[in-house]
């Protein structure tokens, strides 16, 4: 019997994770299956996870909207899940459910390995102060930025988030219109959900120049509103969250299986598959 893994979320059927983990398993010769479990918020409880593991489950991923709830459902958190206050990966050790978070390291792996950013004391602007931003702050501070500014529509959330992480590095919080930089940032990361509504956070024009790297954690076919905003300003190093998606999965795979898969061929296959589906969808419409 292959080892069994699952993704819990709501909705979840659009997920690329079975495709990604299927390719990782084939590449590394691991005998495993990866299934999707749609769990509405009122049904996502400790006993649901317990039941999955009692039925022989070997590991689980958690996605929206359950990442934060999962942190309260597991018995123990890894330090990085504790800092993120969110769980996207669960394993069972000695009968206990352990919650981990691989999102932040996935982002940093994409920035430094796939996009090959060489950032010395970078100036980083993080847009958003929700769950996606929170998970990335700890790993980004490990890059030792000279400044990390969290800007958010609701300033209070950005300021509180910055205060929580202030012992780990140079981090501050502000409203969008409170960011009036004297020089452009090296890296701007969009962790708001504005792209999903076709919007771009109001960013000061001095925050960006052609040398800035602009990264949208959202991903899709074609440009997101934020990546289009960046290109309109002459930025050439622009990326969406596809690489983060694959890298967080690779880290989860490593946590579960002790084997680190190669991500580049999987990222290429994912792009090809997504493009193919978009083309056929367009042909049909
Ligand atoms: P997630 O877990 O995806 O981060 P979240 O915790 O609901 O989701 O956070 C969404 C983030 O996107 C927040 O920072 C939110 O700003 P507020 O804290 O002010 O709500 C931000 N956001 C959502 N829609 C936005 C928009 N249209 N423009 C700018 N920021 C937006």
CSV table of N, CA, C and O in Angstrom, one decimal, residues 168-252:
chain,number,residue,atom,x,y,z
A,168,UNK,N,13.7,40.1,16.0
A,168,UNK,CA,14.4,39.3,15.1
A,168,UNK,C,15.1,40.1,14.0
A,168,UNK,O,15.9,39.6,13.2
A,169,UNK,N,14.8,41.4,14.0
A,169,UNK,CA,15.5,42.2,12.9
A,169,UNK,C,14.9,43.6,12.8
A,169,UNK,O,14.0,44.0,13.6
A,170,UNK,N,15.3,44.3,11.7
A,170,UNK,CA,14.9,45.7,11.5
A,170,UNK,C,13.6,45.8,10.8
A,170,UNK,O,13.5,45.7,9.5
A,171,UNK,N,12.5,45.7,11.5
A,171,UNK,CA,11.2,45.7,10.9
A,171,UNK,C,10.2,46.7,11.4
A,171,UNK,O,10.2,46.9,12.7
A,172,UNK,N,9.5,47.4,10.6
A,172,UNK,CA,8.5,48.4,11.0
A,172,UNK,C,7.2,48.3,10.2
A,172,UNK,O,7.2,47.7,9.2
A,173,UNK,N,6.2,48.8,10.8
A,173,UNK,CA,4.9,48.7,10.1
A,173,UNK,C,4.3,50.1,9.8
A,173,UNK,O,4.6,51.1,10.6
A,174,UNK,N,3.4,50.2,8.8
A,174,UNK,CA,2.9,51.5,8.4
A,174,UNK,C,1.6,51.3,7.5
A,174,UNK,O,1.4,50.2,7.0
A,175,UNK,N,0.9,52.4,7.4
A,175,UNK,CA,-0.2,52.4,6.3
A,175,UNK,C,0.5,52.6,5.0
A,175,UNK,O,1.6,53.0,4.9
A,176,UNK,N,-0.2,52.3,3.9
A,176,UNK,CA,0.4,52.4,2.6
A,176,UNK,C,0.9,53.9,2.4
A,176,UNK,O,2.0,54.1,1.9
A,177,UNK,N,0.0,54.8,2.8
A,177,UNK,CA,0.5,56.2,2.5
A,177,UNK,C,1.5,56.7,3.6
A,177,UNK,O,1.9,57.8,3.5
A,178,UNK,N,1.8,55.8,4.5
A,178,UNK,CA,2.9,56.2,5.5
A,178,UNK,C,4.2,55.8,5.0
A,178,UNK,O,5.3,56.1,5.6
A,179,UNK,N,4.3,55.1,3.8
A,179,UNK,CA,5.6,54.7,3.2
A,179,UNK,C,6.0,55.7,2.2
A,179,UNK,O,5.5,55.7,1.1
A,180,UNK,N,6.9,56.6,2.6
A,180,UNK,CA,7.4,57.6,1.7
A,180,UNK,C,8.9,57.5,1.6
A,180,UNK,O,9.7,58.2,2.2
A,181,UNK,N,9.4,56.5,0.9
A,181,UNK,CA,10.9,56.1,0.9
A,181,UNK,C,11.7,57.2,0.3
A,181,UNK,O,11.3,57.8,-0.7
A,182,UNK,N,13.0,57.4,0.8
A,182,UNK,CA,13.9,58.3,0.2
A,182,UNK,C,14.6,57.6,-1.0
A,182,UNK,O,15.0,58.3,-2.0
A,183,UNK,N,14.6,56.3,-1.0
A,183,UNK,CA,15.2,55.5,-2.2
A,183,UNK,C,14.3,54.3,-2.4
A,183,UNK,O,13.6,53.9,-1.5
A,184,UNK,N,14.4,53.7,-3.6
A,184,UNK,CA,13.5,52.6,-3.9
A,184,UNK,C,13.9,51.4,-3.1
A,184,UNK,O,15.0,51.2,-2.6
A,185,UNK,N,13.0,50.5,-3.0
A,185,UNK,CA,13.2,49.2,-2.3
A,185,UNK,C,13.9,48.2,-3.3
A,185,UNK,O,13.7,48.4,-4.5
A,186,UNK,N,14.7,47.3,-2.8
A,186,UNK,CA,15.3,46.3,-3.6
A,186,UNK,C,14.2,45.2,-4.0
A,186,UNK,O,14.3,44.6,-5.0
A,187,UNK,N,13.3,45.0,-3.0
A,187,UNK,CA,12.4,43.9,-3.2
A,187,UNK,C,11.0,44.3,-2.7
A,187,UNK,O,10.9,44.8,-1.5
A,188,UNK,N,10.0,44.2,-3.5
A,188,UNK,CA,8.6,44.5,-3.0
A,188,UNK,C,7.8,43.2,-3.1
A,188,UNK,O,7.8,42.6,-4.2
A,189,UNK,N,7.2,42.7,-2.0
A,189,UNK,CA,6.4,41.5,-2.1
A,189,UNK,C,5.0,41.8,-1.8
A,189,UNK,O,4.7,42.5,-0.8
A,190,UNK,N,4.1,41.4,-2.7
A,190,UNK,CA,2.7,41.6,-2.5
A,190,UNK,C,2.1,40.4,-1.8
A,190,UNK,O,1.9,39.3,-2.5
A,191,UNK,N,1.7,40.5,-0.5
A,191,UNK,CA,1.1,39.5,0.2
A,191,UNK,C,-0.3,39.8,0.5
A,191,UNK,O,-0.9,39.2,1.4
A,192,UNK,N,-0.9,40.9,-0.1
A,192,UNK,CA,-2.3,41.2,0.1
A,192,UNK,C,-3.1,40.3,-0.8
A,192,UNK,O,-2.6,39.6,-1.8
A,193,UNK,N,-4.4,40.3,-0.6
A,193,UNK,CA,-5.3,39.5,-1.5
A,193,UNK,C,-5.9,40.5,-2.5
A,193,UNK,O,-6.9,40.1,-3.2
A,194,UNK,N,-5.3,41.7,-2.7
A,194,UNK,CA,-5.8,42.7,-3.6
A,194,UNK,C,-5.9,42.1,-5.1
A,194,UNK,O,-6.8,42.4,-5.8
A,195,UNK,N,-4.8,41.4,-5.5
A,195,UNK,CA,-4.8,40.8,-6.8
A,195,UNK,C,-6.0,40.0,-7.2
A,195,UNK,O,-6.5,40.0,-8.3
A,196,UNK,N,-6.5,39.3,-6.2
A,196,UNK,CA,-7.7,38.5,-6.4
A,196,UNK,C,-8.9,39.3,-6.7
A,196,UNK,O,-9.9,38.8,-7.3
A,197,UNK,N,-8.9,40.6,-6.3
A,197,UNK,CA,-10.0,41.5,-6.6
A,197,UNK,C,-9.7,42.4,-7.8
A,197,UNK,O,-10.4,43.4,-8.0
A,198,UNK,N,-8.6,42.1,-8.5
A,198,UNK,CA,-8.2,43.0,-9.6
A,198,UNK,C,-7.7,44.3,-9.2
A,198,UNK,O,-7.7,45.3,-9.9
A,199,UNK,N,-7.1,44.4,-7.9
A,199,UNK,CA,-6.7,45.7,-7.4
A,199,UNK,C,-5.2,45.7,-7.1
A,199,UNK,O,-4.6,44.6,-6.9
A,200,UNK,N,-4.6,46.9,-7.0
A,200,UNK,CA,-3.2,47.0,-6.6
A,200,UNK,C,-3.1,47.9,-5.4
A,200,UNK,O,-3.7,49.0,-5.4
A,201,UNK,N,-2.4,47.5,-4.4
A,201,UNK,CA,-2.2,48.4,-3.2
A,201,UNK,C,-1.6,49.8,-3.7
A,201,UNK,O,-0.8,49.8,-4.6
A,202,UNK,N,-2.0,50.9,-3.1
A,202,UNK,CA,-1.5,52.2,-3.5
A,202,UNK,C,-0.1,52.4,-2.9
A,202,UNK,O,0.1,52.7,-1.8
A,203,UNK,N,0.9,52.2,-3.8
A,203,UNK,CA,2.3,52.2,-3.4
A,203,UNK,C,2.9,53.5,-3.9
A,203,UNK,O,2.7,54.0,-5.0
A,204,UNK,N,3.7,54.2,-3.1
A,204,UNK,CA,4.4,55.4,-3.4
A,204,UNK,C,5.3,55.2,-4.6
A,204,UNK,O,6.0,54.2,-4.7
A,205,UNK,N,5.3,56.2,-5.6
A,205,UNK,CA,6.1,56.0,-6.8
A,205,UNK,C,7.6,55.9,-6.5
A,205,UNK,O,8.3,55.2,-7.3
A,206,UNK,N,8.0,56.5,-5.4
A,206,UNK,CA,9.5,56.4,-5.1
A,206,UNK,C,9.9,55.0,-4.5
A,206,UNK,O,11.0,54.8,-4.3
A,207,UNK,N,8.9,54.2,-4.2
A,207,UNK,CA,9.2,52.8,-3.6
A,207,UNK,C,9.8,51.9,-4.6
A,207,UNK,O,10.4,50.9,-4.3
A,208,UNK,N,9.6,52.2,-5.9
A,208,UNK,CA,10.1,51.3,-7.0
A,208,UNK,C,10.9,52.0,-8.0
A,208,UNK,O,10.7,53.1,-8.3
A,209,UNK,N,11.9,51.3,-8.6
A,209,UNK,CA,12.5,51.7,-9.8
A,209,UNK,C,12.8,50.4,-10.6
A,209,UNK,O,12.5,49.3,-10.2
A,210,UNK,N,13.5,50.6,-11.7
A,210,UNK,CA,13.7,49.5,-12.6
A,210,UNK,C,14.5,48.3,-12.0
A,210,UNK,O,14.4,47.2,-12.5
A,211,UNK,N,15.3,48.6,-11.0
A,211,UNK,CA,16.2,47.6,-10.4
A,211,UNK,C,15.4,46.9,-9.3
A,211,UNK,O,16.0,45.9,-8.7
A,212,UNK,N,14.2,47.3,-8.9
A,212,UNK,CA,13.5,46.6,-7.9
A,212,UNK,C,13.0,45.3,-8.4
A,212,UNK,O,12.6,45.2,-9.5
A,213,UNK,N,13.0,44.3,-7.5
A,213,UNK,CA,12.3,43.0,-7.8
A,213,UNK,C,10.9,43.1,-7.2
A,213,UNK,O,10.8,43.4,-6.1
A,214,UNK,N,9.9,42.8,-8.1
A,214,UNK,CA,8.5,42.8,-7.6
A,214,UNK,C,8.0,41.4,-7.6
A,214,UNK,O,8.0,40.7,-8.7
A,215,UNK,N,7.5,40.9,-6.5
A,215,UNK,CA,7.0,39.5,-6.4
A,215,UNK,C,5.6,39.5,-5.9
A,215,UNK,O,5.3,40.1,-4.8
A,216,UNK,N,4.7,38.8,-6.6
A,216,UNK,CA,3.3,38.7,-6.2
A,216,UNK,C,3.2,37.3,-5.7
A,216,UNK,O,3.4,36.3,-6.4
A,217,UNK,N,2.7,37.1,-4.4
A,217,UNK,CA,2.5,35.8,-3.9
A,217,UNK,C,1.3,35.1,-4.6
A,217,UNK,O,1.2,33.9,-4.6
A,218,UNK,N,0.4,35.9,-5.2
A,218,UNK,CA,-0.7,35.3,-6.0
A,218,UNK,C,-0.1,34.8,-7.3
A,218,UNK,O,1.0,35.2,-7.7
A,219,UNK,N,-0.8,33.9,-8.0
A,219,UNK,CA,-0.3,33.4,-9.2
A,219,UNK,C,-1.4,33.1,-10.2
A,219,UNK,O,-2.6,32.9,-9.7
A,220,UNK,N,-1.2,33.2,-11.4
A,220,UNK,CA,-2.2,33.0,-12.4
A,220,UNK,C,-1.6,32.9,-13.8
A,220,UNK,O,-0.3,33.0,-13.9
A,221,UNK,N,-2.4,32.8,-14.8
A,221,UNK,CA,-1.9,32.8,-16.2
A,221,UNK,C,-1.9,34.3,-16.6
A,221,UNK,O,-2.9,35.0,-16.4
A,222,UNK,N,-0.8,34.7,-17.2
A,222,UNK,CA,-0.7,36.2,-17.6
A,222,UNK,C,-0.3,37.0,-16.4
A,222,UNK,O,0.1,36.4,-15.3
A,223,UNK,N,-0.4,38.3,-16.5
A,223,UNK,CA,0.0,39.1,-15.4
A,223,UNK,C,-1.1,39.2,-14.3
A,223,UNK,O,-2.2,39.2,-14.6
A,224,UNK,N,-0.6,39.4,-13.1
A,224,UNK,CA,-1.6,39.8,-12.0
A,224,UNK,C,-1.6,41.3,-12.0
A,224,UNK,O,-0.7,42.0,-12.6
A,225,UNK,N,-2.6,42.0,-11.4
A,225,UNK,CA,-2.6,43.4,-11.4
A,225,UNK,C,-1.3,44.0,-10.9
A,225,UNK,O,-0.8,45.0,-11.4
A,226,UNK,N,-0.7,43.4,-9.8
A,226,UNK,CA,0.5,43.9,-9.2
A,226,UNK,C,1.7,43.7,-10.2
A,226,UNK,O,2.5,44.6,-10.4
A,227,UNK,N,1.8,42.5,-10.8
A,227,UNK,CA,3.0,42.3,-11.7
A,227,UNK,C,2.8,43.3,-13.0
A,227,UNK,O,3.8,43.8,-13.5
A,228,UNK,N,1.6,43.5,-13.4
A,228,UNK,CA,1.4,44.4,-14.5
A,228,UNK,C,1.8,45.9,-14.1
A,228,UNK,O,2.4,46.6,-14.8
A,229,UNK,N,1.4,46.2,-12.8
A,229,UNK,CA,1.8,47.5,-12.3
A,229,UNK,C,3.3,47.7,-12.3
A,229,UNK,O,3.8,48.7,-12.7
A,230,UNK,N,4.0,46.6,-11.9
A,230,UNK,CA,5.5,46.7,-11.9
A,230,UNK,C,6.0,46.8,-13.3
A,230,UNK,O,6.9,47.7,-13.6
A,231,UNK,N,5.5,46.0,-14.2
A,231,UNK,CA,6.0,46.1,-15.6
A,231,UNK,C,5.8,47.5,-16.2
A,231,UNK,O,6.6,48.0,-17.0
A,232,UNK,N,4.6,48.1,-15.9
A,232,UNK,CA,4.3,49.4,-16.4
A,232,UNK,C,5.3,50.5,-15.9
A,232,UNK,O,5.4,51.5,-16.5
A,233,UNK,N,6.0,50.1,-14.8
A,233,UNK,CA,7.0,51.0,-14.3
A,233,UNK,C,8.4,50.6,-14.7
A,233,UNK,O,9.4,51.1,-14.2
A,234,UNK,N,8.5,49.7,-15.7
A,234,UNK,CA,9.8,49.4,-16.3
A,234,UNK,C,10.6,48.3,-15.5
A,234,UNK,O,11.7,48.0,-15.8
A,235,UNK,N,9.9,47.7,-14.5
A,235,UNK,CA,10.6,46.7,-13.7
A,235,UNK,C,10.7,45.4,-14.6
A,235,UNK,O,9.7,45.0,-15.2
A,236,UNK,N,11.9,44.8,-14.6
A,236,UNK,CA,12.1,43.6,-15.4
A,236,UNK,C,12.1,42.3,-14.5
A,236,UNK,O,11.7,41.3,-15.0
A,237,UNK,N,12.5,42.5,-13.3
A,237,UNK,CA,12.5,41.3,-12.4
A,237,UNK,C,11.2,41.2,-11.7
A,237,UNK,O,11.0,41.8,-10.6
A,238,UNK,N,10.3,40.5,-12.3
A,238,UNK,CA,8.9,40.4,-11.8
A,238,UNK,C,8.5,38.9,-11.7
A,238,UNK,O,8.8,38.1,-12.6
A,239,UNK,N,7.9,38.5,-10.6
A,239,UNK,CA,7.6,37.1,-10.5
A,239,UNK,C,6.2,36.9,-9.8
A,239,UNK,O,5.9,37.8,-9.0
A,240,UNK,N,5.6,35.8,-10.1
A,240,UNK,CA,4.4,35.4,-9.4
A,240,UNK,C,4.7,34.3,-8.4
A,240,UNK,O,5.8,33.7,-8.5
A,241,UNK,N,3.7,33.8,-7.6
A,241,UNK,CA,4.0,32.9,-6.6
A,241,UNK,C,4.1,31.4,-7.0
A,241,UNK,O,4.0,30.5,-6.1
A,242,UNK,N,4.2,31.1,-8.3
A,242,UNK,CA,4.3,29.7,-8.7
A,242,UNK,C,5.5,29.0,-8.1
A,242,UNK,O,5.4,27.9,-7.6
A,243,UNK,N,6.6,29.7,-8.0
A,243,UNK,CA,7.8,29.1,-7.5
A,243,UNK,C,7.7,28.8,-6.0
A,243,UNK,O,8.1,27.8,-5.4
A,244,UNK,N,7.1,29.8,-5.3
A,244,UNK,CA,6.8,29.6,-3.8
A,244,UNK,C,5.9,28.4,-3.6
A,244,UNK,O,6.1,27.6,-2.7
A,245,UNK,N,4.9,28.2,-4.5
A,245,UNK,CA,4.0,27.1,-4.4
A,245,UNK,C,4.8,25.8,-4.5
A,245,UNK,O,4.6,24.9,-3.6
A,246,UNK,N,5.7,25.7,-5.4
A,246,UNK,CA,6.5,24.5,-5.6
A,246,UNK,C,7.5,24.3,-4.5
A,246,UNK,O,7.7,23.2,-4.0
A,247,UNK,N,8.1,25.4,-4.1
A,247,UNK,CA,9.2,25.3,-3.0
A,247,UNK,C,8.6,24.9,-1.7
A,247,UNK,O,9.2,24.2,-0.9
A,248,UNK,N,7.4,25.5,-1.3
A,248,UNK,CA,6.8,25.1,0.0
A,248,UNK,C,6.4,23.6,0.0
A,248,UNK,O,6.5,22.9,1.0
A,249,UNK,N,6.0,23.2,-1.2
A,249,UNK,CA,5.6,21.7,-1.4
A,249,UNK,C,6.9,20.9,-1.2
A,249,UNK,O,6.8,19.8,-0.5
A,250,UNK,N,8.0,21.3,-1.8
A,250,UNK,CA,9.2,20.5,-1.7
A,250,UNK,C,9.7,20.4,-0.3
A,250,UNK,O,10.2,19.4,0.2
A,251,UNK,N,9.6,21.5,0.5
A,251,UNK,CA,10.0,21.5,1.9
A,251,UNK,C,9.1,20.6,2.7
A,251,UNK,O,9.5,19.8,3.6
A,252,UNK,N,7.7,20.6,2.4
A,252,UNK,CA,6.8,19.7,3.1
A,252,UNK,C,7.2,18.2,2.7
A,252,UNK,O,7.2,17.3,3.6
